Structure formats: structure tokens, C-alpha cells
Amino acid sequence: MDTNQLEQNFDAKLARNESIEPKDWMPDNYRKHLIRQISQHAHSEIVGMLPEGNWITRAPSLRRKMVLLAKVQDEGGHGLYLYSAAETLNISREELIDQLLTGKAKYSSIFNYPSLTWADIGAIGWLVDGAAIMNQVMLQRTSYGPYARAMVRICKEESFHQRQGYEIMTVLAKGTAEQKAMAQDALNRWWWPSLMMFGPPDEKSPNTANAIKWKIKRETNDELRQKFVNQTFPQADIIGLKLPDPDLKWNESKGGFDFGTPNWEEFYNIIAGNGPCNKARISARTKAHNEGAWVREAANAYAEKKKAVLA
Amino acid sequence: MAQDNQGMLWEVFIQTKPGQPHRHCGSVHGHDRELALQNARDVYTRRNEGTNLWVVPSNLIVASSPEDIGPFFEPANDKVYRHPTFYTIPEGITHM
Ligand SMILES: [Fe+2]
Ligand SMILES: [Fe+2]
């Protein structure tokens, strides 16, 4: 079959909403786009463990500590599902990790903000996981089979993540004046970065057109962002917190909220490596990777020895 | 780039309930079968998703190729008599 025909088959498959599987022919750019997106997603899960990991030892009760540990462990698992999905596109785990540690691959810019107080753990679960879920629910129908299947598993696990965060916020918001102020402060700091998680506005997003054409994404950045604002407003309202946006108001004609513009300059600046925690995050990952080297070496030596015994 | 072998690649299959077929759910790295099985348990069954796990070295799986989908499965196409609807039976017959 010539390339033209293969390409036609590929397009026809997408048109029929059939998933593309690892051994199917696919255009080079589709493969590249997926490797970039899936690995970026995997790295975000792994780096995302750091701001929350920061609070595991200081969780205010044993219950909260158990929950946070389980949540952070899930995120590690999500990273592994996604690395496996990326590997089906012919890139090795070593290469993927190397790209993260050398800064060649990106991860979600939100994890470059510090988690300053216990309320941040509430805000992260509620807003950051909430925004991630919105994106991931859509990705359950993404055109690449292994990615879609990983998303189905991830979405099942995510629902407790958002609830545990919202529960923390609820308790703080109902607590003393200081506790409520702490919750509001965390919301103020995490709100705009959460909106940025959906990516730049559609007209400035270089990858959106292809992602939609290839059915990798089914909704655009702006559509998802709008949904997120609509969904989050009543959640804040019910627990007596205020979204920190003076332009936020209900727009009857579109059946949704109008809202202000995130500070995109800040967003691009963080992506360029200049966020408050970029350096700390990558050095923590590099340290973990290097300090784990002996485990991989020992496992290798063990596998070699076993092979020798069997031979 | 550091050469650190992550171990072989294994495909993971979970049986969700006794009596059900094992279903593919993803893959893991592992240096030998025990480690692969433990890694699969930690990665894929943190919520009692299964009653049984298989791990199979990825390179031992033999798969049909997607390009041959037509000719490969074609022989089944013209054998409609393999389906019960092919047969005419008198009206009023039940349990058949
Ligand atoms: Fe996650
Ligand atoms: Fe999560």
C-alpha cells in the first residue's frame, strides 16, 4: 500500500470513530503529537506528586495523612499508565525520563507553584484535580487506543482526589475565621493557575487544530475552561468561598459565566522555566532518579544472575 | 543519556471476577516474572480490580497485522450458516 492509501485508511478510521492501535499505520506527525502530549501528561502526574508530597508529613490528622498518601500514590500510578501508553509509540522509558530531566519535555505549569499551607492541599485536590478530570473525561474518547484506555482507568481513580480536596476546603471554610481565611487565600492563589491548565486560548494554541482534526482532543481549551468555571462557581458558593475574579458574572444568553482573562504572560514565563518552583521540581526528580539507580542496577544484576543459573 | 535498563516489558491481564476472562489492561516493566507480577499488582490493582493477574512478556505475543484485517478474517465472512439465524424453523417453536 502506498502512503496515500494508508493515509486515506487512517482518515477513514478516524471518521468512523474507530481507535488507532499501536500497530496501525499512522502519520508521523500524529505519532509525534501523541508522544509529546502523552509524555507531558505522564510527567505532570509524576511532578504533580511533589507539591502534595510536601504536606504528607504535616497532614493534620491520621485520616488526612492516609488519604493524601493514597492520592499521591495514585498519581504515581497514573504516571506509569501513561508512560506505558507512550511507550507503545516506540519511545523508551529511558528517553522519556531523560526528556523530563533535561527540560526537553514539559509538564503542566501549575506544578511550579509552591504549596504554602494545608489549605493548598484542599485547593489542589478540588481545583487542580478538578481541571485535570475535565480534560481527562474528554480524553477517554481520544483516538489513540492505549491513551483512551489509560484515561478510563485514571478517571475512575480521580473522583476521590477531587472530593478529598473539596472536603478539606469545606471543613476549613466552616472553621474559625483564620481557617476560613486560609481556605480563601489558597483559592485565590490556585484559581488562575487552574484556569491556565486548559492551555492557551484557542486562537493562540498551536496544537489545537491538529488535535481536533485527529480526534485526539474532542473539545478545545476554551470550551473546557468555560465548563470548568460553570461547574466550580456553585461549589465555591455553597461553602462560602469566593472565586477571585471581579469580572465573573452569569451570562444568561450563553447559559454560562463570563470571566476574566488569566495572566498569560505569567503562564508563558513559567513554561519558559521561570516559575517559583521549576528548578526545585526538576532537581527533586533528578535526585530521586539518581538515588534510585542502585535499585535498577541491583535488579539488573539479579536478572543476569538468574539467567546464568537457568542457562 | 544514562543507560539504565528498566527491565523487560510485560503485558498485564486482569481477571476481574472468578470465571471471567482475563482482559488486557496495560503493561509494566519488570526484571523477572516475580517482579513483573508485583509491579503489575501495585500499578493496576490498587482497588481490588482483580482476582487473578497474568503478566506475559510483550515480545512473546504474536499478533495479526492490522493491514491484513480484510484477507485474514475474510474466510469467516461467507459462512453465514455458522449463525443460528441462517436456519428456518417452523413458527411456534421455542427454546431453540
Ligand atoms: Fe492523576
Ligand atoms: Fe489526581
PDB file of N, CA, C and O in Angstrom, chain A residues 171-214:
ATOM      1  N   VAL A 171     -14.280  21.851  55.288  1.00  0.00           N
ATOM      2  CA  VAL A 171     -14.025  21.867  56.729  1.00  0.00           C
ATOM      3  C   VAL A 171     -13.362  23.183  57.138  1.00  0.00           C
ATOM      4  O   VAL A 171     -13.760  23.816  58.118  1.00  0.00           O
ATOM      5  N   LEU A 172     -12.367  23.611  56.362  1.00  0.00           N
ATOM      6  CA  LEU A 172     -11.690  24.873  56.696  1.00  0.00           C
ATOM      7  C   LEU A 172     -12.650  26.053  56.580  1.00  0.00           C
ATOM      8  O   LEU A 172     -12.653  26.955  57.421  1.00  0.00           O
ATOM      9  N   ALA A 173     -13.486  26.036  55.555  1.00  0.00           N
ATOM     10  CA  ALA A 173     -14.392  27.170  55.328  1.00  0.00           C
ATOM     11  C   ALA A 173     -15.422  27.276  56.449  1.00  0.00           C
ATOM     12  O   ALA A 173     -15.951  28.349  56.730  1.00  0.00           O
ATOM     13  N   LYS A 174     -15.707  26.148  57.083  1.00  0.00           N
ATOM     14  CA  LYS A 174     -16.670  26.147  58.193  1.00  0.00           C
ATOM     15  C   LYS A 174     -15.984  26.343  59.543  1.00  0.00           C
ATOM     16  O   LYS A 174     -16.627  26.338  60.583  1.00  0.00           O
ATOM     17  N   GLY A 175     -14.665  26.451  59.530  1.00  0.00           N
ATOM     18  CA  GLY A 175     -13.906  26.516  60.772  1.00  0.00           C
ATOM     19  C   GLY A 175     -13.812  27.923  61.337  1.00  0.00           C
ATOM     20  O   GLY A 175     -14.696  28.750  61.135  1.00  0.00           O
ATOM     21  N   THR A 176     -12.708  28.193  62.028  1.00  0.00           N
ATOM     22  CA  THR A 176     -12.507  29.518  62.610  1.00  0.00           C
ATOM     23  C   THR A 176     -12.283  30.546  61.503  1.00  0.00           C
ATOM     24  O   THR A 176     -12.071  30.180  60.342  1.00  0.00           O
ATOM     25  N   ALA A 177     -12.302  31.818  61.870  1.00  0.00           N
ATOM     26  CA  ALA A 177     -12.082  32.882  60.885  1.00  0.00           C
ATOM     27  C   ALA A 177     -10.730  32.704  60.202  1.00  0.00           C
ATOM     28  O   ALA A 177     -10.588  32.883  58.995  1.00  0.00           O
ATOM     29  N   GLU A 178      -9.731  32.312  60.991  1.00  0.00           N
ATOM     30  CA  GLU A 178      -8.400  32.098  60.390  1.00  0.00           C
ATOM     31  C   GLU A 178      -8.407  30.953  59.390  1.00  0.00           C
ATOM     32  O   GLU A 178      -7.778  31.022  58.347  1.00  0.00           O
ATOM     33  N   GLN A 179      -9.110  29.872  59.779  1.00  0.00           N
ATOM     34  CA  GLN A 179      -9.145  28.716  58.868  1.00  0.00           C
ATOM     35  C   GLN A 179      -9.853  29.084  57.567  1.00  0.00           C
ATOM     36  O   GLN A 179      -9.417  28.722  56.479  1.00  0.00           O
ATOM     37  N   LYS A 180     -10.939  29.833  57.699  1.00  0.00           N
ATOM     38  CA  LYS A 180     -11.669  30.235  56.500  1.00  0.00           C
ATOM     39  C   LYS A 180     -10.803  31.144  55.622  1.00  0.00           C
ATOM     40  O   LYS A 180     -10.767  30.999  54.391  1.00  0.00           O
ATOM     41  N   ALA A 181     -10.072  32.050  56.278  1.00  0.00           N
ATOM     42  CA  ALA A 181      -9.198  32.951  55.525  1.00  0.00           C
ATOM     43  C   ALA A 181      -8.109  32.158  54.804  1.00  0.00           C
ATOM     44  O   ALA A 181      -7.715  32.469  53.676  1.00  0.00           O
ATOM     45  N   MET A 182      -7.642  31.107  55.451  1.00  0.00           N
ATOM     46  CA  MET A 182      -6.610  30.262  54.862  1.00  0.00           C
ATOM     47  C   MET A 182      -7.155  29.562  53.607  1.00  0.00           C
ATOM     48  O   MET A 182      -6.475  29.482  52.572  1.00  0.00           O
ATOM     49  N   ALA A 183      -8.391  29.095  53.710  1.00  0.00           N
ATOM     50  CA  ALA A 183      -9.021  28.436  52.556  1.00  0.00           C
ATOM     51  C   ALA A 183      -9.195  29.439  51.411  1.00  0.00           C
ATOM     52  O   ALA A 183      -8.886  29.142  50.249  1.00  0.00           O
ATOM     53  N   GLN A 184      -9.665  30.646  51.754  1.00  0.00           N
ATOM     54  CA  GLN A 184      -9.879  31.654  50.723  1.00  0.00           C
ATOM     55  C   GLN A 184      -8.555  32.053  50.078  1.00  0.00           C
ATOM     56  O   GLN A 184      -8.465  32.201  48.859  1.00  0.00           O
ATOM     57  N   ASP A 185      -7.530  32.152  50.881  1.00  0.00           N
ATOM     58  CA  ASP A 185      -6.214  32.520  50.356  1.00  0.00           C
ATOM     59  C   ASP A 185      -5.699  31.445  49.378  1.00  0.00           C
ATOM     60  O   ASP A 185      -5.150  31.765  48.322  1.00  0.00           O
ATOM     61  N   ALA A 186      -5.901  30.183  49.746  1.00  0.00           N
ATOM     62  CA  ALA A 186      -5.458  29.112  48.849  1.00  0.00           C
ATOM     63  C   ALA A 186      -6.254  29.168  47.541  1.00  0.00           C
ATOM     64  O   ALA A 186      -5.692  29.035  46.446  1.00  0.00           O
ATOM     65  N   LEU A 187      -7.550  29.397  47.656  1.00  0.00           N
ATOM     66  CA  LEU A 187      -8.378  29.511  46.452  1.00  0.00           C
ATOM     67  C   LEU A 187      -7.892  30.670  45.585  1.00  0.00           C
ATOM     68  O   LEU A 187      -7.766  30.547  44.364  1.00  0.00           O
ATOM     69  N   ASN A 188      -7.584  31.798  46.227  1.00  0.00           N
ATOM     70  CA  ASN A 188      -7.107  32.965  45.470  1.00  0.00           C
ATOM     71  C   ASN A 188      -5.841  32.646  44.682  1.00  0.00           C
ATOM     72  O   ASN A 188      -5.696  33.056  43.545  1.00  0.00           O
ATOM     73  N   ARG A 189      -4.955  31.916  45.314  1.00  0.00           N
ATOM     74  CA  ARG A 189      -3.683  31.634  44.637  1.00  0.00           C
ATOM     75  C   ARG A 189      -3.804  30.549  43.586  1.00  0.00           C
ATOM     76  O   ARG A 189      -3.107  30.569  42.591  1.00  0.00           O
ATOM     77  N   TRP A 190      -4.698  29.551  43.765  1.00  0.00           N
ATOM     78  CA  TRP A 190      -4.748  28.417  42.825  1.00  0.00           C
ATOM     79  C   TRP A 190      -5.772  28.592  41.715  1.00  0.00           C
ATOM     80  O   TRP A 190      -5.781  27.841  40.739  1.00  0.00           O
ATOM     81  N   TRP A 191      -6.657  29.572  41.866  1.00  0.00           N
ATOM     82  CA  TRP A 191      -7.734  29.702  40.870  1.00  0.00           C
ATOM     83  C   TRP A 191      -7.208  29.974  39.454  1.00  0.00           C
ATOM     84  O   TRP A 191      -7.501  29.225  38.522  1.00  0.00           O
ATOM     85  N   TRP A 192      -6.413  31.037  39.310  1.00  0.00           N
ATOM     86  CA  TRP A 192      -5.979  31.391  37.949  1.00  0.00           C
ATOM     87  C   TRP A 192      -5.059  30.343  37.341  1.00  0.00           C
ATOM     88  O   TRP A 192      -5.252  29.952  36.173  1.00  0.00           O
ATOM     89  N   PRO A 193      -4.076  29.840  38.120  1.00  0.00           N
ATOM     90  CA  PRO A 193      -3.259  28.758  37.546  1.00  0.00           C
ATOM     91  C   PRO A 193      -4.104  27.553  37.109  1.00  0.00           C
ATOM     92  O   PRO A 193      -3.784  26.890  36.127  1.00  0.00           O
ATOM     93  N   SER A 194      -5.223  27.291  37.839  1.00  0.00           N
ATOM     94  CA  SER A 194      -6.075  26.167  37.432  1.00  0.00           C
ATOM     95  C   SER A 194      -6.720  26.443  36.078  1.00  0.00           C
ATOM     96  O   SER A 194      -6.825  25.548  35.235  1.00  0.00           O
ATOM     97  N   LEU A 195      -7.152  27.679  35.862  1.00  0.00           N
ATOM     98  CA  LEU A 195      -7.736  28.011  34.558  1.00  0.00           C
ATOM     99  C   LEU A 195      -6.704  27.887  33.438  1.00  0.00           C
ATOM    100  O   LEU A 195      -7.031  27.549  32.306  1.00  0.00           O
ATOM    101  N   MET A 196      -5.452  28.166  33.788  1.00  0.00           N
ATOM    102  CA  MET A 196      -4.392  28.061  32.780  1.00  0.00           C
ATOM    103  C   MET A 196      -4.096  26.610  32.401  1.00  0.00           C
ATOM    104  O   MET A 196      -3.501  26.334  31.374  1.00  0.00           O
ATOM    105  N   MET A 197      -4.503  25.674  33.262  1.00  0.00           N
ATOM    106  CA  MET A 197      -4.222  24.258  32.975  1.00  0.00           C
ATOM    107  C   MET A 197      -4.826  23.799  31.658  1.00  0.00           C
ATOM    108  O   MET A 197      -4.379  22.830  31.078  1.00  0.00           O
ATOM    109  N   PHE A 198      -5.876  24.479  31.197  1.00  0.00           N
ATOM    110  CA  PHE A 198      -6.508  24.058  29.946  1.00  0.00           C
ATOM    111  C   PHE A 198      -5.712  24.512  28.723  1.00  0.00           C
ATOM    112  O   PHE A 198      -6.059  24.182  27.606  1.00  0.00           O
ATOM    113  N   GLY A 199      -4.652  25.266  28.976  1.00  0.00           N
ATOM    114  CA  GLY A 199      -3.808  25.707  27.861  1.00  0.00           C
ATOM    115  C   GLY A 199      -4.233  27.066  27.357  1.00  0.00           C
ATOM    116  O   GLY A 199      -5.256  27.600  27.769  1.00  0.00           O
ATOM    117  N   PRO A 200      -3.417  27.630  26.445  1.00  0.00           N
ATOM    118  CA  PRO A 200      -3.671  28.981  25.947  1.00  0.00           C
ATOM    119  C   PRO A 200      -5.016  29.074  25.222  1.00  0.00           C
ATOM    120  O   PRO A 200      -5.596  28.047  24.872  1.00  0.00           O
ATOM    121  N   PRO A 201      -5.512  30.297  25.014  1.00  0.00           N
ATOM    122  CA  PRO A 201      -6.766  30.464  24.283  1.00  0.00           C
ATOM    123  C   PRO A 201      -6.676  29.801  22.910  1.00  0.00           C
ATOM    124  O   PRO A 201      -5.592  29.731  22.330  1.00  0.00           O
ATOM    125  N   ASP A 202      -7.807  29.318  22.406  1.00  0.00           N
ATOM    126  CA  ASP A 202      -7.811  28.551  21.156  1.00  0.00           C
ATOM    127  C   ASP A 202      -7.056  29.232  20.020  1.00  0.00           C
ATOM    128  O   ASP A 202      -6.312  28.600  19.294  1.00  0.00           O
ATOM    129  N   GLU A 203      -7.260  30.558  19.896  1.00  0.00           N
ATOM    130  CA  GLU A 203      -6.635  31.202  18.726  1.00  0.00           C
ATOM    131  C   GLU A 203      -5.122  31.303  18.882  1.00  0.00           C
ATOM    132  O   GLU A 203      -4.412  31.544  17.925  1.00  0.00           O
ATOM    133  N   LYS A 204      -4.635  31.046  20.099  1.00  0.00           N
ATOM    134  CA  LYS A 204      -3.177  31.110  20.288  1.00  0.00           C
ATOM    135  C   LYS A 204      -2.584  29.738  20.583  1.00  0.00           C
ATOM    136  O   LYS A 204      -1.439  29.617  20.981  1.00  0.00           O
ATOM    137  N   SER A 205      -3.381  28.697  20.419  1.00  0.00           N
ATOM    138  CA  SER A 205      -2.886  27.368  20.746  1.00  0.00           C
ATOM    139  C   SER A 205      -2.421  26.670  19.472  1.00  0.00           C
ATOM    140  O   SER A 205      -3.228  26.304  18.624  1.00  0.00           O
ATOM    141  N   PRO A 206      -1.108  26.496  19.325  1.00  0.00           N
ATOM    142  CA  PRO A 206      -0.568  25.985  18.062  1.00  0.00           C
ATOM    143  C   PRO A 206      -0.999  24.540  17.775  1.00  0.00           C
ATOM    144  O   PRO A 206      -1.035  24.128  16.626  1.00  0.00           O
ATOM    145  N   ASN A 207      -1.331  23.788  18.818  1.00  0.00           N
ATOM    146  CA  ASN A 207      -1.592  22.360  18.596  1.00  0.00           C
ATOM    147  C   ASN A 207      -3.058  21.999  18.485  1.00  0.00           C
ATOM    148  O   ASN A 207      -3.401  20.877  18.138  1.00  0.00           O
ATOM    149  N   THR A 208      -3.932  22.963  18.796  1.00  0.00           N
ATOM    150  CA  THR A 208      -5.349  22.625  18.878  1.00  0.00           C
ATOM    151  C   THR A 208      -5.916  22.100  17.567  1.00  0.00           C
ATOM    152  O   THR A 208      -6.613  21.084  17.544  1.00  0.00           O
ATOM    153  N   ALA A 209      -5.605  22.767  16.456  1.00  0.00           N
ATOM    154  CA  ALA A 209      -6.221  22.384  15.178  1.00  0.00           C
ATOM    155  C   ALA A 209      -5.945  20.918  14.853  1.00  0.00           C
ATOM    156  O   ALA A 209      -6.872  20.150  14.565  1.00  0.00           O
ATOM    157  N   ASN A 210      -4.685  20.511  14.939  1.00  0.00           N
ATOM    158  CA  ASN A 210      -4.353  19.112  14.661  1.00  0.00           C
ATOM    159  C   ASN A 210      -4.994  18.164  15.660  1.00  0.00           C
ATOM    160  O   ASN A 210      -5.495  17.100  15.285  1.00  0.00           O
ATOM    161  N   ALA A 211      -4.966  18.556  16.929  1.00  0.00           N
ATOM    162  CA  ALA A 211      -5.503  17.676  17.962  1.00  0.00           C
ATOM    163  C   ALA A 211      -6.986  17.409  17.708  1.00  0.00           C
ATOM    164  O   ALA A 211      -7.469  16.299  17.929  1.00  0.00           O
ATOM    165  N   ILE A 212      -7.701  18.425  17.245  1.00  0.00           N
ATOM    166  CA  ILE A 212      -9.129  18.244  16.975  1.00  0.00           C
ATOM    167  C   ILE A 212      -9.305  17.440  15.687  1.00  0.00           C
ATOM    168  O   ILE A 212     -10.115  16.514  15.623  1.00  0.00           O
ATOM    169  N   LYS A 213      -8.531  17.761  14.677  1.00  0.00           N
ATOM    170  CA  LYS A 213      -8.635  17.064  13.395  1.00  0.00           C
ATOM    171  C   LYS A 213      -8.390  15.561  13.584  1.00  0.00           C
ATOM    172  O   LYS A 213      -9.086  14.726  13.017  1.00  0.00           O
ATOM    173  N   TRP A 214      -7.404  15.233  14.389  1.00  0.00           N
ATOM    174  CA  TRP A 214      -7.068  13.818  14.619  1.00  0.00           C
ATOM    175  C   TRP A 214      -7.891  13.196  15.738  1.00  0.00           C
ATOM    176  O   TRP A 214      -7.618  12.081  16.165  1.00  0.00           O
TER     177      TRP A 214
END
